[in-house]
Structure formats: C-alpha cells, structure tokens
Short mmCIF file of C-alpha atoms and ligand atoms in Angstrom, two decimals:
data_model
loop_
_atom_site.label_atom_id
_atom_site.label_comp_id
_atom_site.label_asym_id
_atom_site.label_seq_id
_atom_site.Cartn_x
_atom_site.Cartn_y
_atom_site.Cartn_z
CA MET D 1 -65.52 -10.71 -2.57
CA LYS D 2 -64.74 -12.02 0.90
CA ILE D 3 -60.99 -11.97 1.55
CA LYS D 4 -59.81 -14.78 3.81
CA LYS D 5 -56.38 -15.82 2.56
CA VAL D 6 -53.43 -13.52 2.03
CA ALA D 7 -50.04 -14.20 0.46
CA ILE D 8 -47.11 -11.96 1.40
CA ILE D 9 -44.09 -12.19 -0.91
CA GLY D 10 -40.84 -11.25 0.87
CA ALA D 11 -40.31 -11.70 4.61
CA GLY D 12 -37.94 -8.74 5.05
CA LEU D 13 -38.33 -5.43 6.88
CA MET D 14 -41.79 -4.80 5.42
CA GLY D 15 -43.09 -8.27 4.55
CA HIS D 16 -42.77 -9.71 8.07
CA GLY D 17 -44.65 -6.74 9.54
CA ILE D 18 -47.41 -6.84 6.92
CA ALA D 19 -47.82 -10.59 7.51
CA GLN D 20 -48.09 -9.99 11.25
CA VAL D 21 -50.72 -7.28 10.90
CA ALA D 22 -52.70 -9.38 8.39
CA ALA D 23 -52.85 -12.31 10.83
CA GLN D 24 -53.02 -10.44 14.14
CA VAL D 25 -55.32 -7.53 13.36
CA ALA D 26 -57.36 -8.74 10.38
CA GLY D 27 -57.41 -12.44 11.34
CA TYR D 28 -56.43 -13.60 7.83
CA GLU D 29 -54.69 -16.88 7.04
CA VAL D 30 -51.28 -15.80 5.75
CA HIS D 31 -48.74 -17.53 3.55
CA LEU D 32 -45.36 -15.81 3.83
CA LYS D 33 -42.90 -16.52 1.02
CA ASP D 34 -39.18 -15.84 0.69
CA ILE D 35 -36.33 -17.38 -1.30
CA LYS D 36 -34.27 -18.96 1.50
CA GLN D 37 -35.23 -20.69 4.74
CA GLU D 38 -32.91 -18.37 6.71
CA PHE D 39 -34.87 -15.31 5.46
CA LEU D 40 -38.16 -16.92 6.48
CA ASP D 41 -36.68 -17.78 9.89
CA LYS D 42 -35.44 -14.19 10.32
CA GLY D 43 -38.87 -12.81 9.36
CA MET D 44 -40.65 -15.16 11.77
CA GLY D 45 -38.12 -14.19 14.48
CA ARG D 46 -39.00 -10.53 13.97
CA ILE D 47 -42.71 -11.31 14.17
CA LYS D 48 -42.15 -13.17 17.45
CA TRP D 49 -40.12 -10.24 18.82
CA SER D 50 -42.87 -7.79 17.89
CA LEU D 51 -45.64 -9.98 19.34
CA GLY D 52 -43.52 -10.34 22.48
CA LYS D 53 -43.47 -6.52 22.83
CA LEU D 54 -47.27 -6.51 22.64
CA VAL D 55 -47.45 -9.17 25.37
CA GLU D 56 -45.07 -7.11 27.53
CA LYS D 57 -47.47 -4.19 27.14
CA GLU D 58 -50.42 -6.46 27.96
CA LYS D 59 -52.00 -5.72 24.59
CA LEU D 60 -51.93 -9.46 23.74
CA THR D 61 -51.92 -12.66 25.80
CA GLN D 62 -49.67 -15.63 25.11
CA ASP D 63 -52.76 -17.45 23.77
CA ASP D 64 -53.30 -14.58 21.28
CA VAL D 65 -49.67 -14.87 20.18
CA ASP D 66 -50.01 -18.62 19.63
CA ALA D 67 -53.19 -18.04 17.60
CA VAL D 68 -51.46 -15.39 15.43
CA LEU D 69 -48.47 -17.65 14.82
CA ARG D 70 -50.79 -20.53 13.82
CA LYS D 71 -52.22 -18.29 11.09
CA ILE D 72 -48.83 -17.52 9.49
CA HIS D 73 -47.46 -20.23 7.19
CA PRO D 74 -43.89 -19.63 5.99
CA THR D 75 -43.05 -21.23 2.63
CA LEU D 76 -40.41 -21.24 -0.10
CA ASP D 77 -42.85 -22.43 -2.77
CA MET D 78 -44.70 -19.90 -4.93
CA LYS D 79 -47.64 -22.19 -5.70
CA THR D 80 -48.18 -22.96 -2.01
CA ALA D 81 -47.91 -19.24 -1.21
CA VAL D 82 -50.36 -17.81 -3.73
CA GLY D 83 -52.33 -20.87 -4.95
CA GLU D 84 -55.37 -20.14 -2.77
CA ALA D 85 -54.79 -16.45 -2.04
CA ASP D 86 -57.58 -13.89 -2.34
CA ILE D 87 -54.94 -11.15 -2.27
CA VAL D 88 -51.19 -11.26 -2.89
CA ILE D 89 -49.11 -8.46 -1.35
CA GLU D 90 -45.63 -8.28 -2.85
CA ALA D 91 -42.88 -6.91 -0.57
CA ALA D 92 -39.73 -8.04 -2.40
CA PRO D 93 -36.77 -5.69 -3.07
CA GLU D 94 -37.37 -2.44 -4.98
CA LYS D 95 -36.28 -3.72 -8.42
CA LEU D 96 -38.61 -3.45 -11.40
CA GLN D 97 -37.46 -6.60 -13.18
CA LEU D 98 -37.80 -8.71 -10.05
CA LYS D 99 -41.29 -7.36 -9.40
CA GLN D 100 -42.33 -8.05 -13.00
CA THR D 101 -41.07 -11.63 -12.77
CA LEU D 102 -42.97 -12.09 -9.52
CA PHE D 103 -46.21 -10.66 -10.95
CA GLU D 104 -45.90 -13.01 -13.93
CA ALA D 105 -45.76 -15.88 -11.44
CA PHE D 106 -48.78 -14.54 -9.51
CA ASP D 107 -50.67 -14.45 -12.81
CA GLU D 108 -49.83 -18.09 -13.34
CA PHE D 109 -50.34 -19.50 -9.85
CA ALA D 110 -52.89 -17.29 -8.03
CA PRO D 111 -56.65 -17.81 -8.48
CA ASP D 112 -58.25 -15.63 -11.19
CA HIS D 113 -60.15 -13.59 -8.61
CA ALA D 114 -57.02 -12.69 -6.60
CA ILE D 115 -55.97 -9.06 -6.15
CA LEU D 116 -52.30 -8.51 -6.98
CA ALA D 117 -50.90 -5.71 -4.82
CA SER D 118 -47.38 -4.29 -4.61
CA ASN D 119 -45.88 -2.58 -1.57
CA THR D 120 -43.47 -0.75 -3.90
CA SER D 121 -42.14 2.59 -2.64
CA SER D 122 -41.79 4.20 -6.03
CA ILE D 123 -42.03 1.86 -9.03
CA SER D 124 -44.80 2.40 -11.59
CA ILE D 125 -47.87 0.25 -10.96
CA ASN D 126 -48.66 0.38 -14.70
CA THR D 127 -45.25 -1.09 -15.53
CA ILE D 128 -45.63 -3.85 -12.94
CA ALA D 129 -49.15 -4.56 -14.28
CA GLU D 130 -47.79 -5.04 -17.81
CA ALA D 131 -46.30 -8.34 -16.63
CA THR D 132 -49.79 -9.76 -15.99
CA LYS D 133 -52.85 -10.63 -18.04
CA GLN D 134 -55.10 -8.96 -15.46
CA PRO D 135 -53.93 -5.34 -15.03
CA ASP D 136 -57.35 -4.49 -13.56
CA LYS D 137 -56.39 -6.59 -10.53
CA VAL D 138 -53.01 -4.87 -9.99
CA VAL D 139 -52.75 -2.06 -7.45
CA GLY D 140 -50.24 -0.31 -5.20
CA MET D 141 -50.69 -1.03 -1.49
CA HIS D 142 -47.97 0.97 0.23
CA PHE D 143 -47.43 0.30 3.93
CA PHE D 144 -45.01 2.30 6.08
CA ASN D 145 -42.13 1.09 8.20
CA PRO D 146 -42.73 -0.40 10.77
CA PRO D 147 -46.06 -1.77 9.44
CA GLN D 148 -47.04 -2.89 12.95
CA ILE D 149 -47.04 0.73 14.17
CA MET D 150 -47.55 3.06 11.21
CA ARG D 151 -51.22 3.78 10.60
CA LEU D 152 -51.26 4.58 6.88
CA VAL D 153 -51.69 2.55 3.73
CA GLU D 154 -51.30 4.55 0.53
CA ILE D 155 -53.32 2.98 -2.27
CA ILE D 156 -52.08 3.60 -5.80
CA ARG D 157 -54.38 3.26 -8.75
CA GLY D 158 -52.76 2.21 -12.03
CA GLU D 159 -54.37 3.22 -15.34
CA LYS D 160 -56.13 -0.12 -15.62
CA THR D 161 -56.84 -0.80 -11.93
CA SER D 162 -60.58 -1.43 -11.53
CA ASP D 163 -62.83 0.30 -9.01
CA GLU D 164 -63.56 -3.12 -7.48
CA THR D 165 -59.83 -3.70 -6.88
CA VAL D 166 -59.41 -0.29 -5.22
CA ALA D 167 -62.50 -0.87 -3.06
CA ALA D 168 -61.26 -4.32 -2.00
CA VAL D 169 -57.83 -2.98 -1.03
CA VAL D 170 -59.42 -0.17 0.99
CA GLU D 171 -61.47 -2.81 2.82
CA VAL D 172 -58.45 -5.06 3.47
CA SER D 173 -56.40 -2.09 4.75
CA GLN D 174 -59.20 -1.05 7.09
CA LYS D 175 -59.54 -4.59 8.34
CA MET D 176 -55.82 -4.44 9.14
CA GLY D 177 -56.60 -1.34 11.24
CA LYS D 178 -55.09 1.16 8.79
CA GLU D 179 -56.21 4.52 7.46
CA THR D 180 -56.02 4.84 3.68
CA VAL D 181 -55.34 7.53 1.12
CA LEU D 182 -55.79 7.15 -2.63
CA CYS D 183 -53.05 8.24 -5.00
CA LYS D 184 -55.05 8.79 -8.18
CA LYS D 185 -52.06 8.95 -10.52
CA ASP D 186 -49.24 6.49 -10.92
CA VAL D 187 -46.36 8.96 -10.41
CA PRO D 188 -42.85 8.19 -9.06
CA GLY D 189 -42.94 8.00 -5.25
CA PHE D 190 -46.72 8.48 -5.13
CA ILE D 191 -47.66 10.92 -2.32
CA VAL D 192 -45.52 10.24 0.74
CA ASN D 193 -42.17 9.38 -0.84
CA ARG D 194 -42.48 12.24 -3.33
CA VAL D 195 -42.34 14.52 -0.29
CA LEU D 196 -40.05 12.47 1.96
CA ILE D 197 -37.27 11.32 -0.38
CA PRO D 198 -36.08 14.80 -1.50
CA ALA D 199 -35.77 15.74 2.19
CA LEU D 200 -33.78 12.57 2.94
CA LEU D 201 -31.47 13.19 -0.05
CA ASP D 202 -30.86 16.75 1.15
CA ALA D 203 -29.99 15.35 4.59
CA ILE D 204 -27.40 13.06 2.94
CA ARG D 205 -25.95 16.09 1.11
CA LEU D 206 -25.59 17.86 4.48
CA VAL D 207 -23.53 14.86 5.68
CA GLN D 208 -21.57 14.68 2.42
CA ASP D 209 -20.70 18.39 2.60
CA ASP D 210 -19.85 18.13 6.31
CA VAL D 211 -22.32 20.88 7.19
CA ALA D 212 -23.07 19.33 10.61
CA SER D 213 -22.57 16.06 12.48
CA LEU D 214 -25.00 13.14 11.92
CA GLU D 215 -26.32 13.67 15.42
CA ASP D 216 -26.87 17.40 14.95
CA ILE D 217 -28.66 16.92 11.62
CA ASP D 218 -30.98 14.42 13.29
CA LYS D 219 -31.42 16.58 16.39
CA ALA D 220 -32.18 19.64 14.24
CA ILE D 221 -34.97 17.95 12.30
CA GLN D 222 -36.29 15.95 15.26
CA LEU D 223 -36.63 18.99 17.51
CA GLY D 224 -37.04 21.65 14.83
CA LEU D 225 -39.73 19.85 12.84
CA ASN D 226 -40.97 17.39 15.47
CA TRP D 227 -40.17 14.29 13.38
CA PRO D 228 -40.22 11.11 15.53
CA MET D 229 -36.68 10.31 14.36
CA GLY D 230 -34.19 12.43 12.44
CA PRO D 231 -33.67 11.93 8.68
CA ILE D 232 -30.31 10.16 8.94
CA ARG D 233 -31.60 7.64 11.47
CA LEU D 234 -34.71 7.24 9.29
CA LEU D 235 -32.49 6.51 6.25
CA ASP D 236 -30.77 3.72 8.19
CA TYR D 237 -34.17 2.48 9.32
CA VAL D 238 -35.64 2.36 5.79
CA GLY D 239 -32.46 0.85 4.27
CA LEU D 240 -29.96 2.63 2.04
CA ASP D 241 -30.34 0.07 -0.77
CA THR D 242 -34.09 0.76 -0.91
CA THR D 243 -33.44 4.53 -0.85
CA LEU D 244 -30.95 4.20 -3.71
CA SER D 245 -33.48 2.22 -5.77
CA ILE D 246 -36.13 4.88 -5.13
CA THR D 247 -33.78 7.69 -6.26
CA GLU D 248 -33.12 5.76 -9.47
CA VAL D 249 -36.86 5.65 -10.19
CA PHE D 250 -37.11 9.39 -9.43
CA GLN D 251 -34.20 10.22 -11.74
CA LYS D 252 -35.81 8.39 -14.63
CA GLY D 253 -39.35 9.56 -13.95
CA LEU D 254 -38.89 13.12 -12.71
CA ASP D 255 -36.54 15.30 -14.69
CA GLU D 256 -35.14 17.31 -11.83
CA HIS D 257 -31.58 17.87 -10.69
CA ARG D 258 -32.50 17.53 -7.01
CA TYR D 259 -33.17 13.80 -7.42
CA GLU D 260 -29.58 13.08 -8.48
CA THR D 261 -28.11 10.39 -6.25
CA PRO D 262 -25.72 11.84 -3.68
CA ALA D 263 -22.27 10.26 -4.22
CA LEU D 264 -22.11 9.29 -0.53
CA LEU D 265 -25.31 7.22 -0.80
CA GLU D 266 -23.88 5.28 -3.76
CA LYS D 267 -20.57 4.71 -1.94
CA MET D 268 -22.20 3.38 1.24
CA VAL D 269 -24.45 0.96 -0.66
CA LYS D 270 -21.38 -0.30 -2.61
CA GLU D 271 -19.63 -0.91 0.72
CA GLY D 272 -22.60 -2.95 1.97
CA LYS D 273 -23.51 -0.35 4.58
CA LEU D 274 -27.27 -0.56 4.13
CA GLY D 275 -28.33 0.76 7.55
CA ARG D 276 -29.98 -1.08 10.39
CA LYS D 277 -30.36 -4.28 8.33
CA THR D 278 -26.56 -4.72 7.98
CA LYS D 279 -25.89 -3.25 11.45
CA GLN D 280 -23.92 -0.45 9.80
CA GLY D 281 -25.23 2.59 7.98
CA PHE D 282 -24.69 6.20 8.95
CA TYR D 283 -24.89 4.95 12.55
CA ASP D 284 -23.61 1.65 14.03
CA TRP D 285 -26.70 -0.34 15.05
N1 CAA Q 301 -43.57 -4.10 16.81
C1 CAA Q 301 -44.12 -3.79 18.01
N2 CAA Q 301 -43.78 -2.70 18.70
C2 CAA Q 301 -42.84 -1.89 18.17
C3 CAA Q 301 -42.23 -2.15 16.92
C4 CAA Q 301 -42.64 -3.31 16.25
N3 CAA Q 301 -42.13 -3.65 15.06
N4 CAA Q 301 -41.34 -1.17 16.64
C5 CAA Q 301 -41.39 -0.31 17.68
N5 CAA Q 301 -42.28 -0.75 18.58
C6 CAA Q 301 -42.67 -0.12 19.84
C7 CAA Q 301 -41.54 -0.12 20.83
O1 CAA Q 301 -41.49 -1.30 21.54
C8 CAA Q 301 -41.88 1.07 21.68
O2 CAA Q 301 -42.82 0.78 22.65
P1 CAA Q 301 -42.84 1.59 24.04
O3 CAA Q 301 -42.96 3.05 23.70
O4 CAA Q 301 -44.04 1.07 24.73
O5 CAA Q 301 -41.54 1.24 24.68
C9 CAA Q 301 -42.56 2.01 20.73
O6 CAA Q 301 -42.95 1.24 19.59
C10 CAA Q 301 -41.64 3.07 20.33
O7 CAA Q 301 -40.41 2.48 19.85
P2 CAA Q 301 -38.95 2.90 20.32
O8 CAA Q 301 -38.96 3.31 21.76
O9 CAA Q 301 -38.03 1.81 19.89
O10 CAA Q 301 -38.55 4.10 19.44
P3 CAA Q 301 -39.36 5.34 18.96
O11 CAA Q 301 -40.08 6.00 20.07
O12 CAA Q 301 -38.41 6.14 18.14
O13 CAA Q 301 -40.47 4.75 17.98
C11 CAA Q 301 -40.88 4.45 15.70
C12 CAA Q 301 -40.12 3.98 16.89
C13 CAA Q 301 -42.36 4.12 15.87
C14 CAA Q 301 -40.32 3.69 14.53
C15 CAA Q 301 -40.73 6.01 15.57
O14 CAA Q 301 -39.39 6.37 15.72
C16 CAA Q 301 -41.19 6.53 14.26
O15 CAA Q 301 -42.38 6.73 14.02
N6 CAA Q 301 -40.21 6.80 13.33
C17 CAA Q 301 -40.52 7.28 12.01
C18 CAA Q 301 -40.98 6.12 11.18
C19 CAA Q 301 -41.29 6.57 9.78
O16 CAA Q 301 -41.21 7.73 9.40
N7 CAA Q 301 -41.69 5.59 8.97
C20 CAA Q 301 -41.95 5.82 7.56
C21 CAA Q 301 -40.68 5.60 6.79
S1 CAA Q 301 -40.89 5.89 5.08
C22 CAA Q 301 -41.65 4.52 4.52
O17 CAA Q 301 -41.92 3.58 5.22
C23 CAA Q 301 -42.02 4.51 3.08
C24 CAA Q 301 -41.02 3.99 2.13
O18 CAA Q 301 -41.48 3.56 1.05
C25 CAA Q 301 -39.58 4.04 2.34
P1 NAD Q 302 -35.91 -6.12 2.48
O1 NAD Q 302 -34.66 -6.22 1.70
O2 NAD Q 302 -35.83 -5.95 3.95
O3 NAD Q 302 -36.81 -7.43 2.22
C1 NAD Q 302 -37.05 -7.98 0.97
C2 NAD Q 302 -37.26 -9.47 1.15
O4 NAD Q 302 -37.66 -10.03 -0.11
C3 NAD Q 302 -35.97 -10.21 1.56
O5 NAD Q 302 -36.25 -11.03 2.68
C4 NAD Q 302 -35.61 -11.02 0.33
O6 NAD Q 302 -34.96 -12.24 0.60
C5 NAD Q 302 -36.98 -11.26 -0.27
N1 NAD Q 302 -36.95 -11.62 -1.68
C6 NAD Q 302 -36.02 -11.34 -2.63
N2 NAD Q 302 -36.36 -11.91 -3.80
C7 NAD Q 302 -37.54 -12.56 -3.59
C8 NAD Q 302 -38.37 -13.36 -4.40
N3 NAD Q 302 -38.08 -13.58 -5.67
N4 NAD Q 302 -39.49 -13.90 -3.84
C9 NAD Q 302 -39.79 -13.68 -2.53
N5 NAD Q 302 -39.02 -12.92 -1.71
C10 NAD Q 302 -37.90 -12.37 -2.24
O7 NAD Q 302 -36.76 -4.95 1.80
P2 NAD Q 302 -37.99 -4.13 2.41
O8 NAD Q 302 -37.48 -2.91 3.06
O9 NAD Q 302 -38.89 -5.05 3.15
O10 NAD Q 302 -38.69 -3.63 1.06
C11 NAD Q 302 -39.60 -4.47 0.36
C12 NAD Q 302 -40.47 -3.60 -0.52
O11 NAD Q 302 -41.21 -2.69 0.30
C13 NAD Q 302 -39.71 -2.72 -1.52
O12 NAD Q 302 -40.47 -2.59 -2.69
C14 NAD Q 302 -39.61 -1.39 -0.79
O13 NAD Q 302 -39.45 -0.30 -1.65
C15 NAD Q 302 -40.95 -1.35 -0.10
N6 NAD Q 302 -41.03 -0.50 1.10
C16 NAD Q 302 -39.96 -0.41 1.95
C17 NAD Q 302 -40.06 0.39 3.08
C18 NAD Q 302 -38.92 0.52 4.05
O14 NAD Q 302 -38.95 1.40 4.90
N7 NAD Q 302 -37.90 -0.31 3.99
C19 NAD Q 302 -41.26 1.06 3.36
C20 NAD Q 302 -42.34 0.92 2.49
C21 NAD Q 302 -42.21 0.14 1.34
#
C-alpha cells in the first residue's frame, strides 16, 4: 500500500514533532488534530520554531519551510483529520480510556485500509486494539522526544497485529528518516522505557531522600554515564504527568516494588508542576 496521507492525533510535545517529520522528511500530507484551537496554534508555533532552527543551520531554505507548512493541515474535526488517512498516528495523553475512545473513532472515520498506530509510551497495544474492529491494523509506533532529532522508532507488535501492518510501519518510519526496532511482545514500557523509567524513578528517589542536589544528580549521570542530559532534566523534558501515567501502567503490569510511584512525583503532578511544559518541574524553565 502506498502511504500518502497521515493523520496525527494530538499536537503536543510529541504530536507536533511527528507531524513535522512526516511532512518535512517523508513529504506526506499531514492532518494534525487537537481538541482546542489554542493547542493547534501552540503545536504549529513549535513546528515553526523548529523549522526556523533548521533554516538558521542552513539545512532548509525558507521555500522548503513554506512547502512543509503547506503540507500540514491543523484541524479540530476527527472526520477531516482521519477521513482520508492511510495511517493514523495517535499522540494524545497517556491514558488508556482516552486512547480507546480515540481508536473507536478511528475505526469509524478512517478508511478501512488505514493503519492505526499509537505513540504510547507504555500502554498495552492489545488493550488499545480491543476498541477497534480491525486489531490487525493496530500497532505501536513509539517515537522519542524530540521526534525531530531522535533517530529511533520502536515498533510494537500486538497479538493480532498483521505482518503487513508491521512492514508498512517500518517503511513509514524509514521514510521519515528513522531507524526501527521491533518489540515482539506487548509488555509494559516495551524496550526503551522498560530500561529508562526505573532509572528515572530512582533519580526521583535520590531527590526525595535528599541524597544530592538536582544539579549534582544530573551532573553525575551526564558525566558518569555520558547521557546527553541528566535524568532530572530529562524527567522535566518528558513531562511529569506522562511519567506518572507510565509508572501506573508498570505498577499494574509488572509486579515489582521498584515501580512504586515515588511520593514526590505524585505531589509535583498534583501541584501542576509537570516540567518544561508548565515552565516548572524540578527546574524552573
Ligand atoms: N527541532 C530542531 N532542532 C532542535 C530541536 C527541535 N525540536 N530540539 C533541539 N534542537 C537542536 C538545537 O537547536 C541544537 O542545535 P545546535 O547544536 O546546532 O545549537 C541541538 O538540537 C542541540 O540542542 P540544545 O543545544 O538545545 O541542547 P542539547 O545539546 O542538550 O540537545 C537534545 C538537546 C537533543 C534534546 C539532547 O539533550 C538529548 O538528546 N537529550 C536526551 C533526549 C532523550 O533521551 N529523549 C528520549 C526521552 S524518553 C522518550 O522519549 C520515550 C518516552 O516514551 C517517554
Ligand atoms: P502532551 O500532553 O504534550 O500532548 C498531548 C496532546 O494531545 C495535547 O495537545 C492535548 O490537547 C491533545 N489531546 C488531548 N485529548 C485529545 C483528543 N481527544 N484528541 C486529540 N488530541 C487530544 O503529551 P505528549 O508528551 O505529546 O505525549 C503524547 C503521547 O506520546 C503519550 O502517549 C506519551 O506517553 C507518548 N510519548 C511521550 C513522550 C515524551 O517524552 N513526552 C515520548 C514518547 C512518547
């Protein structure tokens, strides 16, 4: 199947970047959907900022930017977003019920041939697929933050995902300039987050127990393990609300004490300190 039209659901941290890469690198026509005009405007603003960086670096010309922007169509309407899509990539918040409701809508409004992919960080692809009549078309397509820069897409096969769906998502990812890995089993956190999240939760416990300052924890891991940014800064970057949702999936799906939510993480999310997105997390942004 030749993929030409892509729908991205959610114009937040991940959705705006995925939409940009789909239009800029793969040359797809992109419909970008969110629930409020202000969220679409914010997402388009971020895309313009990112494209501006690429112009500054002489990787794109202003004509290229205009062509990319012409390919991205922001919309609030589900039918307009997915009605002609060959692939839908869902990047809405990490909540199972919300994702199931969205996948039900994709089932109703997207063409029968469309691939229905989720950018979920941790939620079971099988459970998301249960909301549709075509579980063979449902697949995990996990990008990394920021999608414009990070080179990996982790592809997650659900029990009923067909070989054709996996092959198509590999092809789309490659067209977007990404490397892929296949997670053969639908386990909480898949490959990358299964390894990353326990480390991030331990970093929060170091803060909670006042073992070292934020800056020293970040410096220790950045210089000691050569991470591009320390774990506390990375938590702010990913979003504390998303991290909390992931730990909830881990607690239910993996019976291990180490996945218990640190009290400090719960407290900060309750206080609306979600990280970079609210300008306040562990650091002031
Ligand atoms: N668009 C275009 N360019 C961008 C950009 C964007 N969205 N974001 C950053 N850049 C550019 C910057 O302009 C900068 O360019 P120059 O070097 O030419 O100035 C370059 O990228 C580096 O950015 P910064 O100088 O701002 O900062 P940095 O050197 O720390 O790099 C980073 C930023 C690429 C994000 C780097 O810190 C990094 O790789 N951090 C780790 C990211 C990571 O681990 N992501 C995975 C998170 S986990 C996840 O995503 C899964 C999940 O489910 C939660
Ligand atoms: P975010 O909160 O920045 O963005 C989510 C966007 O979805 C918001 O703009 C919100 O308004 C919109 N939205 C909410 N309900 C919607 C609906 N019904 N229809 C359409 N849009 C809706 O979150 P994010 O960080 O972009 O995360 C999105 C998904 O990507 C989550 O599943 C998350 O786990 C996953 N993910 C996040 C990261 C990360 O580093 N933040 C990395 C990889 C994957």
